Amino acid sequence: MARDKVSTDILWKDRKRILFLGLPWSFTRYSVSKDRLFISKGFFSVKDDEVRLYRIMDISLERSFMQRLVGVGTIKVCSGDKTMGDFEIKNIKRPKATKELLSDLVEKQRDIKRVVNRENMIDGHDHSDGHADIDDFDNNDDDAPFDR
């Protein structure tokens, strides 16, 4: 049986590897085009997922001692995609180079789509202390931005 091929140009692809010698004895496949990341899992029953690169908000790399011995790593992806959410690209070869490629592609797609990071952009102050994002003003305050 022939599998359906994606008509996009694939810039990177790899398989999830087992930690024993770093061999690709897995049915999880990863690939990246210029605008999407694809994850395909399974042998008999296959699940294909994709995430648009501009929806990726953060990327980090983790390498355990065993992963470093074998030469693989795991890329953790924080995504704004509703179906994928946060996910991992597990046990891939050349994880640093792959993370950099993915990071560059994400930034290019975010520039093309004019997507900006919306962290702490309300008034330029960090409100992680539990206070509301709206400043409290007295009715007699001359600096109040609007009448109450």
PDB file of C-alpha atoms in Angstrom:
ATOM      1  CA  MET A   1       0.000   0.000   0.000  1.00  0.00           C
ATOM      2  CA  ALA A   2       1.405   3.396  -0.952  1.00  0.00           C
ATOM      3  CA  ARG A   3       1.166   6.156   1.601  1.00  0.00           C
ATOM      4  CA  ASP A   4      -0.075   9.591   0.632  1.00  0.00           C
ATOM      5  CA  LYS A   5       2.810  11.967   0.049  1.00  0.00           C
ATOM      6  CA  VAL A   6       2.689  15.590   1.124  1.00  0.00           C
ATOM      7  CA  SER A   7       3.314  17.828  -1.879  1.00  0.00           C
ATOM      8  CA  THR A   8       5.419  20.299   0.130  1.00  0.00           C
ATOM      9  CA  ASP A   9       9.189  20.442   0.138  1.00  0.00           C
ATOM     10  CA  ILE A  10      10.502  18.761   3.270  1.00  0.00           C
ATOM     11  CA  LEU A  11      13.482  20.624   4.781  1.00  0.00           C
ATOM     12  CA  TRP A  12      14.146  18.148   7.606  1.00  0.00           C
ATOM     13  CA  LYS A  13      12.955  14.702   8.617  1.00  0.00           C
ATOM     14  CA  ASP A  14      13.865  12.133  11.230  1.00  0.00           C
ATOM     15  CA  ARG A  15      12.410   9.298  13.290  1.00  0.00           C
ATOM     16  CA  LYS A  16      12.001   8.942  17.008  1.00  0.00           C
ATOM     17  CA  ARG A  17      14.863   6.746  18.137  1.00  0.00           C
ATOM     18  CA  ILE A  18      15.087   4.306  20.979  1.00  0.00           C
ATOM     19  CA  LEU A  19      17.771   5.059  23.519  1.00  0.00           C
ATOM     20  CA  PHE A  20      19.477   1.698  22.967  1.00  0.00           C
ATOM     21  CA  LEU A  21      22.228   2.717  20.518  1.00  0.00           C
ATOM     22  CA  GLY A  22      20.034   5.522  19.139  1.00  0.00           C
ATOM     23  CA  LEU A  23      18.543   3.351  16.411  1.00  0.00           C
ATOM     24  CA  PRO A  24      15.369   4.506  14.629  1.00  0.00           C
ATOM     25  CA  TRP A  25      13.252   1.458  15.574  1.00  0.00           C
ATOM     26  CA  SER A  26      10.091   3.454  16.031  1.00  0.00           C
ATOM     27  CA  PHE A  27       6.968   4.247  14.063  1.00  0.00           C
ATOM     28  CA  THR A  28       7.031   7.958  14.918  1.00  0.00           C
ATOM     29  CA  ARG A  29       8.228  10.168  12.096  1.00  0.00           C
ATOM     30  CA  TYR A  30       8.886  13.920  12.178  1.00  0.00           C
ATOM     31  CA  SER A  31       9.293  16.310   9.263  1.00  0.00           C
ATOM     32  CA  VAL A  32       9.381  20.057   8.688  1.00  0.00           C
ATOM     33  CA  SER A  33       8.486  22.099   5.632  1.00  0.00           C
ATOM     34  CA  LYS A  34       8.931  25.857   5.317  1.00  0.00           C
ATOM     35  CA  ASP A  35       5.598  26.505   7.060  1.00  0.00           C
ATOM     36  CA  ARG A  36       4.522  23.322   8.903  1.00  0.00           C
ATOM     37  CA  LEU A  37       5.768  20.653  11.303  1.00  0.00           C
ATOM     38  CA  PHE A  38       4.407  17.149  10.728  1.00  0.00           C
ATOM     39  CA  ILE A  39       4.247  14.254  13.205  1.00  0.00           C
ATOM     40  CA  SER A  40       3.139  10.817  12.060  1.00  0.00           C
ATOM     41  CA  LYS A  41       2.685   7.992  14.582  1.00  0.00           C
ATOM     42  CA  GLY A  42       1.775   4.353  14.112  1.00  0.00           C
ATOM     43  CA  PHE A  43       2.141   1.366  11.834  1.00  0.00           C
ATOM     44  CA  PHE A  44      -1.251  -0.295  11.363  1.00  0.00           C
ATOM     45  CA  SER A  45      -3.281   2.642  12.588  1.00  0.00           C
ATOM     46  CA  VAL A  46      -1.562   5.896  11.657  1.00  0.00           C
ATOM     47  CA  LYS A  47      -2.208   9.302  13.223  1.00  0.00           C
ATOM     48  CA  ASP A  48      -0.905  12.340  11.324  1.00  0.00           C
ATOM     49  CA  ASP A  49      -0.670  15.712  13.064  1.00  0.00           C
ATOM     50  CA  GLU A  50       0.631  19.031  11.868  1.00  0.00           C
ATOM     51  CA  VAL A  51       1.181  22.435  13.365  1.00  0.00           C
ATOM     52  CA  ARG A  52       1.688  25.693  11.499  1.00  0.00           C
ATOM     53  CA  LEU A  53       5.083  27.080  12.447  1.00  0.00           C
ATOM     54  CA  TYR A  54       3.775  30.562  13.218  1.00  0.00           C
ATOM     55  CA  ARG A  55       1.713  29.023  16.059  1.00  0.00           C
ATOM     56  CA  ILE A  56       4.850  27.832  17.864  1.00  0.00           C
ATOM     57  CA  MET A  57       5.642  30.158  20.766  1.00  0.00           C
ATOM     58  CA  ASP A  58       8.657  28.563  22.449  1.00  0.00           C
ATOM     59  CA  ILE A  59      11.227  25.847  21.779  1.00  0.00           C
ATOM     60  CA  SER A  60      13.636  24.243  24.224  1.00  0.00           C
ATOM     61  CA  LEU A  61      16.106  21.372  24.068  1.00  0.00           C
ATOM     62  CA  GLU A  62      16.576  18.674  26.698  1.00  0.00           C
ATOM     63  CA  ARG A  63      19.268  16.019  26.671  1.00  0.00           C
ATOM     64  CA  SER A  64      19.570  13.502  29.481  1.00  0.00           C
ATOM     65  CA  PHE A  65      22.874  11.813  30.229  1.00  0.00           C
ATOM     66  CA  MET A  66      21.795   8.712  28.299  1.00  0.00           C
ATOM     67  CA  GLN A  67      20.609  10.811  25.342  1.00  0.00           C
ATOM     68  CA  ARG A  68      23.963  12.602  25.262  1.00  0.00           C
ATOM     69  CA  LEU A  69      25.806   9.262  25.250  1.00  0.00           C
ATOM     70  CA  VAL A  70      23.762   8.057  22.293  1.00  0.00           C
ATOM     71  CA  GLY A  71      23.821  11.414  20.457  1.00  0.00           C
ATOM     72  CA  VAL A  72      20.113  12.246  20.523  1.00  0.00           C
ATOM     73  CA  GLY A  73      17.900  14.817  22.253  1.00  0.00           C
ATOM     74  CA  THR A  74      14.316  15.924  22.791  1.00  0.00           C
ATOM     75  CA  ILE A  75      12.929  19.255  21.595  1.00  0.00           C
ATOM     76  CA  LYS A  76      10.045  20.577  23.692  1.00  0.00           C
ATOM     77  CA  VAL A  77       7.608  22.758  21.780  1.00  0.00           C
ATOM     78  CA  CYS A  78       5.100  25.165  23.305  1.00  0.00           C
ATOM     79  CA  SER A  79       2.430  25.761  20.699  1.00  0.00           C
ATOM     80  CA  GLY A  80      -0.765  27.770  20.428  1.00  0.00           C
ATOM     81  CA  ASP A  81      -2.323  25.099  18.224  1.00  0.00           C
ATOM     82  CA  LYS A  82      -5.631  23.846  19.640  1.00  0.00           C
ATOM     83  CA  THR A  83      -5.273  20.184  18.681  1.00  0.00           C
ATOM     84  CA  MET A  84      -1.534  19.764  19.289  1.00  0.00           C
ATOM     85  CA  GLY A  85      -0.961  22.042  22.294  1.00  0.00           C
ATOM     86  CA  ASP A  86       2.478  21.504  23.848  1.00  0.00           C
ATOM     87  CA  PHE A  87       4.377  18.491  22.522  1.00  0.00           C
ATOM     88  CA  GLU A  88       7.824  16.911  22.229  1.00  0.00           C
ATOM     89  CA  ILE A  89       9.987  15.853  19.324  1.00  0.00           C
ATOM     90  CA  LYS A  90      11.615  12.918  21.086  1.00  0.00           C
ATOM     91  CA  ASN A  91      15.012  11.285  20.677  1.00  0.00           C
ATOM     92  CA  ILE A  92      16.156  12.797  17.386  1.00  0.00           C
ATOM     93  CA  LYS A  93      19.668  13.000  15.958  1.00  0.00           C
ATOM     94  CA  ARG A  94      21.423  16.377  15.747  1.00  0.00           C
ATOM     95  CA  PRO A  95      18.958  18.016  18.165  1.00  0.00           C
ATOM     96  CA  LYS A  96      20.847  21.339  18.441  1.00  0.00           C
ATOM     97  CA  ALA A  97      20.953  21.888  14.688  1.00  0.00           C
ATOM     98  CA  THR A  98      17.320  20.820  14.378  1.00  0.00           C
ATOM     99  CA  LYS A  99      16.253  23.204  17.134  1.00  0.00           C
ATOM    100  CA  GLU A 100      18.067  26.087  15.422  1.00  0.00           C
ATOM    101  CA  LEU A 101      16.512  25.223  12.045  1.00  0.00           C
ATOM    102  CA  LEU A 102      13.065  25.044  13.594  1.00  0.00           C
ATOM    103  CA  SER A 103      13.595  28.294  15.509  1.00  0.00           C
ATOM    104  CA  ASP A 104      14.680  30.136  12.348  1.00  0.00           C
ATOM    105  CA  LEU A 105      11.725  28.791  10.371  1.00  0.00           C
ATOM    106  CA  VAL A 106       9.307  29.768  13.151  1.00  0.00           C
ATOM    107  CA  GLU A 107      10.653  33.340  13.210  1.00  0.00           C
ATOM    108  CA  LYS A 108      10.395  33.621   9.411  1.00  0.00           C
ATOM    109  CA  GLN A 109       6.786  32.405   9.449  1.00  0.00           C
ATOM    110  CA  ARG A 110       5.890  34.734  12.324  1.00  0.00           C
ATOM    111  CA  ASP A 111       7.339  37.661  10.342  1.00  0.00           C
ATOM    112  CA  ILE A 112       5.485  36.621   7.174  1.00  0.00           C
ATOM    113  CA  LYS A 113       2.190  36.217   9.055  1.00  0.00           C
ATOM    114  CA  ARG A 114       2.882  39.371  11.116  1.00  0.00           C
ATOM    115  CA  VAL A 115       2.365  37.487  14.357  1.00  0.00           C
ATOM    116  CA  VAL A 116       3.745  39.210  17.448  1.00  0.00           C
ATOM    117  CA  ASN A 117       4.329  37.773  20.866  1.00  0.00           C
ATOM    118  CA  ARG A 118       1.660  39.165  23.175  1.00  0.00           C
ATOM    119  CA  GLU A 119       3.412  38.610  26.507  1.00  0.00           C
ATOM    120  CA  ASN A 120       3.196  41.607  28.854  1.00  0.00           C
ATOM    121  CA  MET A 121       2.177  44.008  26.100  1.00  0.00           C
ATOM    122  CA  ILE A 122      -0.806  45.551  27.909  1.00  0.00           C
ATOM    123  CA  ASP A 123       1.023  48.434  29.589  1.00  0.00           C
ATOM    124  CA  GLY A 124       4.638  47.344  29.640  1.00  0.00           C
ATOM    125  CA  HIS A 125       4.491  46.159  33.262  1.00  0.00           C
ATOM    126  CA  ASP A 126       4.853  42.630  34.530  1.00  0.00           C
ATOM    127  CA  HIS A 127       1.645  41.690  36.366  1.00  0.00           C
ATOM    128  CA  SER A 128       2.792  38.285  37.544  1.00  0.00           C
ATOM    129  CA  ASP A 129       2.247  39.393  41.159  1.00  0.00           C
ATOM    130  CA  GLY A 130      -1.477  38.706  40.920  1.00  0.00           C
ATOM    131  CA  HIS A 131      -2.626  42.290  40.403  1.00  0.00           C
ATOM    132  CA  ALA A 132      -5.097  43.129  37.680  1.00  0.00           C
ATOM    133  CA  ASP A 133      -3.938  44.466  34.326  1.00  0.00           C
ATOM    134  CA  ILE A 134      -6.031  47.619  34.709  1.00  0.00           C
ATOM    135  CA  ASP A 135      -4.596  50.408  36.845  1.00  0.00           C
ATOM    136  CA  ASP A 136      -6.814  51.708  39.661  1.00  0.00           C
ATOM    137  CA  PHE A 137      -7.539  55.432  39.448  1.00  0.00           C
ATOM    138  CA  ASP A 138      -9.432  57.698  41.814  1.00  0.00           C
ATOM    139  CA  ASN A 139     -12.245  59.776  40.370  1.00  0.00           C
ATOM    140  CA  ASN A 140     -10.310  62.947  41.297  1.00  0.00           C
ATOM    141  CA  ASP A 141      -7.068  61.778  39.679  1.00  0.00           C
ATOM    142  CA  ASP A 142      -5.998  64.060  36.825  1.00  0.00           C
ATOM    143  CA  ASP A 143      -3.985  61.238  35.214  1.00  0.00           C
ATOM    144  CA  ALA A 144      -6.989  58.959  34.768  1.00  0.00           C
ATOM    145  CA  PRO A 145      -7.242  57.893  31.088  1.00  0.00           C
ATOM    146  CA  PHE A 146     -11.056  58.092  31.059  1.00  0.00           C
ATOM    147  CA  ASP A 147     -13.977  59.388  33.103  1.00  0.00           C
ATOM    148  CA  ARG A 148     -15.779  57.054  35.464  1.00  0.00           C
TER     149      ARG A 148
END
